[in-house]
Amino acid sequence: MDSNIEIFNLHWHKFAKDVDSETSFLSTSTIFWKGIRIEIKILSFWGKDLGGFRSHFDFDVNGTKYNYKMLDTYAKGTYGKIPEIVFETQKLIIIPKPTSIEVFEQLI
């Protein structure tokens, strides 16, 4: 039996952007898992001048907020925290990338 079950998977393209705001992707999604409400807000955009491509992920897990930011340019980097969500013998693995996010369930 496979111990990883995909819960959520979302991809976007960084060059499909709004010319006025430099926004490439804007989304809000809500996942209900084992009675836990997880809201994921995503904003991907191009920074000013040499700012590069950025993706900001805001997570709300039953009212507790987490922020995770990524810079994908010549100088790559991340800042913030990804929530750790555990229920009994299972946990959610959240993998944000500059142009995608994956969420899957894993046995622990």
PDB file of N, CA, C and O in Angstrom, residues 22-63:
ATOM      1  N   GLU A  22       2.250  43.238 -12.373  1.00  0.00           N
ATOM      2  CA  GLU A  22       3.340  42.259 -12.351  1.00  0.00           C
ATOM      3  C   GLU A  22       2.962  40.969 -11.620  1.00  0.00           C
ATOM      4  O   GLU A  22       3.804  40.144 -11.337  1.00  0.00           O
ATOM      5  N   THR A  23       1.669  40.800 -11.294  1.00  0.00           N
ATOM      6  CA  THR A  23       1.196  39.581 -10.638  1.00  0.00           C
ATOM      7  C   THR A  23       1.131  38.456 -11.654  1.00  0.00           C
ATOM      8  O   THR A  23       0.563  38.607 -12.727  1.00  0.00           O
ATOM      9  N   SER A  24       1.725  37.316 -11.300  1.00  0.00           N
ATOM     10  CA  SER A  24       1.676  36.140 -12.165  1.00  0.00           C
ATOM     11  C   SER A  24       0.591  35.174 -11.738  1.00  0.00           C
ATOM     12  O   SER A  24      -0.001  34.487 -12.560  1.00  0.00           O
ATOM     13  N   PHE A  25       0.343  35.092 -10.425  1.00  0.00           N
ATOM     14  CA  PHE A  25      -0.645  34.139  -9.935  1.00  0.00           C
ATOM     15  C   PHE A  25      -1.179  34.613  -8.601  1.00  0.00           C
ATOM     16  O   PHE A  25      -0.432  35.080  -7.746  1.00  0.00           O
ATOM     17  N   LEU A  26      -2.499  34.482  -8.427  1.00  0.00           N
ATOM     18  CA  LEU A  26      -3.168  34.860  -7.194  1.00  0.00           C
ATOM     19  C   LEU A  26      -4.271  33.846  -6.953  1.00  0.00           C
ATOM     20  O   LEU A  26      -5.105  33.625  -7.823  1.00  0.00           O
ATOM     21  N   SER A  27      -4.249  33.207  -5.780  1.00  0.00           N
ATOM     22  CA  SER A  27      -5.223  32.147  -5.519  1.00  0.00           C
ATOM     23  C   SER A  27      -5.463  31.984  -4.024  1.00  0.00           C
ATOM     24  O   SER A  27      -4.560  32.208  -3.212  1.00  0.00           O
ATOM     25  N   THR A  28      -6.663  31.581  -3.681  1.00  0.00           N
ATOM     26  CA  THR A  28      -6.993  31.175  -2.318  1.00  0.00           C
ATOM     27  C   THR A  28      -7.719  29.839  -2.413  1.00  0.00           C
ATOM     28  O   THR A  28      -8.684  29.709  -3.162  1.00  0.00           O
ATOM     29  N   SER A  29      -7.222  28.856  -1.685  1.00  0.00           N
ATOM     30  CA  SER A  29      -7.823  27.523  -1.678  1.00  0.00           C
ATOM     31  C   SER A  29      -7.994  27.063  -0.240  1.00  0.00           C
ATOM     32  O   SER A  29      -7.184  27.407   0.624  1.00  0.00           O
ATOM     33  N   THR A  30      -9.034  26.288   0.011  1.00  0.00           N
ATOM     34  CA  THR A  30      -9.276  25.746   1.340  1.00  0.00           C
ATOM     35  C   THR A  30      -9.353  24.235   1.256  1.00  0.00           C
ATOM     36  O   THR A  30     -10.032  23.682   0.398  1.00  0.00           O
ATOM     37  N   ILE A  31      -8.624  23.590   2.171  1.00  0.00           N
ATOM     38  CA  ILE A  31      -8.607  22.129   2.263  1.00  0.00           C
ATOM     39  C   ILE A  31      -9.148  21.758   3.642  1.00  0.00           C
ATOM     40  O   ILE A  31      -8.776  22.372   4.646  1.00  0.00           O
ATOM     41  N   PHE A  32     -10.014  20.758   3.697  1.00  0.00           N
ATOM     42  CA  PHE A  32     -10.461  20.201   4.975  1.00  0.00           C
ATOM     43  C   PHE A  32      -9.873  18.805   5.066  1.00  0.00           C
ATOM     44  O   PHE A  32     -10.147  17.955   4.223  1.00  0.00           O
ATOM     45  N   TRP A  33      -9.055  18.584   6.087  1.00  0.00           N
ATOM     46  CA  TRP A  33      -8.368  17.304   6.252  1.00  0.00           C
ATOM     47  C   TRP A  33      -8.497  16.863   7.697  1.00  0.00           C
ATOM     48  O   TRP A  33      -8.030  17.549   8.607  1.00  0.00           O
ATOM     49  N   LYS A  34      -9.143  15.738   7.919  1.00  0.00           N
ATOM     50  CA  LYS A  34      -9.285  15.154   9.266  1.00  0.00           C
ATOM     51  C   LYS A  34      -9.884  16.161  10.250  1.00  0.00           C
ATOM     52  O   LYS A  34      -9.513  16.223  11.414  1.00  0.00           O
ATOM     53  N   GLY A  35     -10.821  16.980   9.780  1.00  0.00           N
ATOM     54  CA  GLY A  35     -11.449  17.983  10.629  1.00  0.00           C
ATOM     55  C   GLY A  35     -10.632  19.251  10.810  1.00  0.00           C
ATOM     56  O   GLY A  35     -11.022  20.138  11.569  1.00  0.00           O
ATOM     57  N   ILE A  36      -9.513  19.357  10.125  1.00  0.00           N
ATOM     58  CA  ILE A  36      -8.645  20.532  10.209  1.00  0.00           C
ATOM     59  C   ILE A  36      -8.854  21.381   8.956  1.00  0.00           C
ATOM     60  O   ILE A  36      -8.799  20.875   7.839  1.00  0.00           O
ATOM     61  N   ARG A  37      -9.103  22.674   9.181  1.00  0.00           N
ATOM     62  CA  ARG A  37      -9.305  23.600   8.056  1.00  0.00           C
ATOM     63  C   ARG A  37      -7.977  24.265   7.724  1.00  0.00           C
ATOM     64  O   ARG A  37      -7.344  24.886   8.577  1.00  0.00           O
ATOM     65  N   ILE A  38      -7.559  24.129   6.455  1.00  0.00           N
ATOM     66  CA  ILE A  38      -6.301  24.699   5.990  1.00  0.00           C
ATOM     67  C   ILE A  38      -6.596  25.613   4.805  1.00  0.00           C
ATOM     68  O   ILE A  38      -7.035  25.145   3.759  1.00  0.00           O
ATOM     69  N   GLU A  39      -6.373  26.905   4.991  1.00  0.00           N
ATOM     70  CA  GLU A  39      -6.558  27.862   3.905  1.00  0.00           C
ATOM     71  C   GLU A  39      -5.178  28.247   3.389  1.00  0.00           C
ATOM     72  O   GLU A  39      -4.283  28.558   4.176  1.00  0.00           O
ATOM     73  N   ILE A  40      -5.021  28.206   2.071  1.00  0.00           N
ATOM     74  CA  ILE A  40      -3.744  28.536   1.439  1.00  0.00           C
ATOM     75  C   ILE A  40      -3.966  29.709   0.484  1.00  0.00           C
ATOM     76  O   ILE A  40      -4.751  29.603  -0.457  1.00  0.00           O
ATOM     77  N   LYS A  41      -3.283  30.814   0.763  1.00  0.00           N
ATOM     78  CA  LYS A  41      -3.322  31.980  -0.126  1.00  0.00           C
ATOM     79  C   LYS A  41      -1.962  32.075  -0.800  1.00  0.00           C
ATOM     80  O   LYS A  41      -0.928  32.008  -0.141  1.00  0.00           O
ATOM     81  N   ILE A  42      -1.982  32.241  -2.122  1.00  0.00           N
ATOM     82  CA  ILE A  42      -0.741  32.295  -2.894  1.00  0.00           C
ATOM     83  C   ILE A  42      -0.723  33.580  -3.712  1.00  0.00           C
ATOM     84  O   ILE A  42      -1.705  33.914  -4.372  1.00  0.00           O
ATOM     85  N   LEU A  43       0.407  34.266  -3.662  1.00  0.00           N
ATOM     86  CA  LEU A  43       0.638  35.431  -4.510  1.00  0.00           C
ATOM     87  C   LEU A  43       2.022  35.269  -5.117  1.00  0.00           C
ATOM     88  O   LEU A  43       3.014  35.197  -4.398  1.00  0.00           O
ATOM     89  N   SER A  44       2.090  35.180  -6.445  1.00  0.00           N
ATOM     90  CA  SER A  44       3.364  35.129  -7.165  1.00  0.00           C
ATOM     91  C   SER A  44       3.448  36.371  -8.039  1.00  0.00           C
ATOM     92  O   SER A  44       2.489  36.719  -8.730  1.00  0.00           O
ATOM     93  N   PHE A  45       4.613  37.019  -8.010  1.00  0.00           N
ATOM     94  CA  PHE A  45       4.757  38.289  -8.736  1.00  0.00           C
ATOM     95  C   PHE A  45       6.218  38.550  -9.048  1.00  0.00           C
ATOM     96  O   PHE A  45       7.116  37.906  -8.508  1.00  0.00           O
ATOM     97  N   TRP A  46       6.431  39.520  -9.922  1.00  0.00           N
ATOM     98  CA  TRP A  46       7.775  39.961 -10.274  1.00  0.00           C
ATOM     99  C   TRP A  46       8.114  41.177  -9.440  1.00  0.00           C
ATOM    100  O   TRP A  46       7.382  42.157  -9.423  1.00  0.00           O
ATOM    101  N   GLY A  47       9.244  41.135  -8.731  1.00  0.00           N
ATOM    102  CA  GLY A  47       9.709  42.264  -7.926  1.00  0.00           C
ATOM    103  C   GLY A  47      10.215  43.387  -8.810  1.00  0.00           C
ATOM    104  O   GLY A  47      10.498  43.200  -9.991  1.00  0.00           O
ATOM    105  N   LYS A  48      10.332  44.553  -8.247  1.00  0.00           N
ATOM    106  CA  LYS A  48      10.819  45.719  -8.986  1.00  0.00           C
ATOM    107  C   LYS A  48      12.301  45.581  -9.320  1.00  0.00           C
ATOM    108  O   LYS A  48      13.063  44.989  -8.568  1.00  0.00           O
ATOM    109  N   ASP A  49      12.706  46.136 -10.432  1.00  0.00           N
ATOM    110  CA  ASP A  49      14.101  46.163 -10.891  1.00  0.00           C
ATOM    111  C   ASP A  49      14.692  44.754 -10.901  1.00  0.00           C
ATOM    112  O   ASP A  49      14.210  43.906 -11.618  1.00  0.00           O
ATOM    113  N   LEU A  50      15.700  44.496 -10.082  1.00  0.00           N
ATOM    114  CA  LEU A  50      16.337  43.177 -10.033  1.00  0.00           C
ATOM    115  C   LEU A  50      15.720  42.295  -8.951  1.00  0.00           C
ATOM    116  O   LEU A  50      16.363  41.373  -8.457  1.00  0.00           O
ATOM    117  N   GLY A  51      14.497  42.601  -8.568  1.00  0.00           N
ATOM    118  CA  GLY A  51      13.838  41.881  -7.478  1.00  0.00           C
ATOM    119  C   GLY A  51      13.546  40.431  -7.775  1.00  0.00           C
ATOM    120  O   GLY A  51      13.408  39.619  -6.873  1.00  0.00           O
ATOM    121  N   GLY A  52      13.459  40.070  -9.036  1.00  0.00           N
ATOM    122  CA  GLY A  52      13.219  38.685  -9.400  1.00  0.00           C
ATOM    123  C   GLY A  52      11.801  38.229  -9.152  1.00  0.00           C
ATOM    124  O   GLY A  52      10.919  38.993  -8.785  1.00  0.00           O
ATOM    125  N   PHE A  53      11.572  36.953  -9.364  1.00  0.00           N
ATOM    126  CA  PHE A  53      10.256  36.344  -9.204  1.00  0.00           C
ATOM    127  C   PHE A  53      10.067  35.907  -7.758  1.00  0.00           C
ATOM    128  O   PHE A  53      10.944  35.269  -7.176  1.00  0.00           O
ATOM    129  N   ARG A  54       8.932  36.243  -7.184  1.00  0.00           N
ATOM    130  CA  ARG A  54       8.658  35.940  -5.781  1.00  0.00           C
ATOM    131  C   ARG A  54       7.323  35.214  -5.643  1.00  0.00           C
ATOM    132  O   ARG A  54       6.386  35.511  -6.376  1.00  0.00           O
ATOM    133  N   SER A  55       7.260  34.307  -4.690  1.00  0.00           N
ATOM    134  CA  SER A  55       6.011  33.632  -4.355  1.00  0.00           C
ATOM    135  C   SER A  55       5.816  33.706  -2.851  1.00  0.00           C
ATOM    136  O   SER A  55       6.724  33.367  -2.090  1.00  0.00           O
ATOM    137  N   HIS A  56       4.647  34.195  -2.441  1.00  0.00           N
ATOM    138  CA  HIS A  56       4.302  34.302  -1.033  1.00  0.00           C
ATOM    139  C   HIS A  56       3.147  33.340  -0.744  1.00  0.00           C
ATOM    140  O   HIS A  56       2.138  33.355  -1.456  1.00  0.00           O
ATOM    141  N   PHE A  57       3.318  32.535   0.266  1.00  0.00           N
ATOM    142  CA  PHE A  57       2.306  31.563   0.679  1.00  0.00           C
ATOM    143  C   PHE A  57       1.850  31.931   2.084  1.00  0.00           C
ATOM    144  O   PHE A  57       2.672  32.025   2.999  1.00  0.00           O
ATOM    145  N   ASP A  58       0.567  32.143   2.258  1.00  0.00           N
ATOM    146  CA  ASP A  58      -0.006  32.394   3.579  1.00  0.00           C
ATOM    147  C   ASP A  58      -0.894  31.210   3.917  1.00  0.00           C
ATOM    148  O   ASP A  58      -1.792  30.858   3.139  1.00  0.00           O
ATOM    149  N   PHE A  59      -0.639  30.597   5.059  1.00  0.00           N
ATOM    150  CA  PHE A  59      -1.400  29.436   5.507  1.00  0.00           C
ATOM    151  C   PHE A  59      -2.182  29.825   6.756  1.00  0.00           C
ATOM    152  O   PHE A  59      -1.652  30.497   7.639  1.00  0.00           O
ATOM    153  N   ASP A  60      -3.428  29.379   6.825  1.00  0.00           N
ATOM    154  CA  ASP A  60      -4.248  29.545   8.022  1.00  0.00           C
ATOM    155  C   ASP A  60      -4.736  28.147   8.397  1.00  0.00           C
ATOM    156  O   ASP A  60      -5.536  27.549   7.682  1.00  0.00           O
ATOM    157  N   VAL A  61      -4.213  27.611   9.510  1.00  0.00           N
ATOM    158  CA  VAL A  61      -4.565  26.268   9.957  1.00  0.00           C
ATOM    159  C   VAL A  61      -5.400  26.404  11.222  1.00  0.00           C
ATOM    160  O   VAL A  61      -4.865  26.700  12.300  1.00  0.00           O
ATOM    161  N   ASN A  62      -6.720  26.248  11.074  1.00  0.00           N
ATOM    162  CA  ASN A  62      -7.658  26.403  12.203  1.00  0.00           C
ATOM    163  C   ASN A  62      -7.394  27.683  12.990  1.00  0.00           C
ATOM    164  O   ASN A  62      -7.392  27.687  14.214  1.00  0.00           O
ATOM    165  N   GLY A  63      -7.115  28.779  12.286  1.00  0.00           N
ATOM    166  CA  GLY A  63      -6.926  30.070  12.928  1.00  0.00           C
ATOM    167  C   GLY A  63      -5.481  30.443  13.239  1.00  0.00           C
ATOM    168  O   GLY A  63      -5.206  31.586  13.593  1.00  0.00           O
TER     169      GLY A  63
END
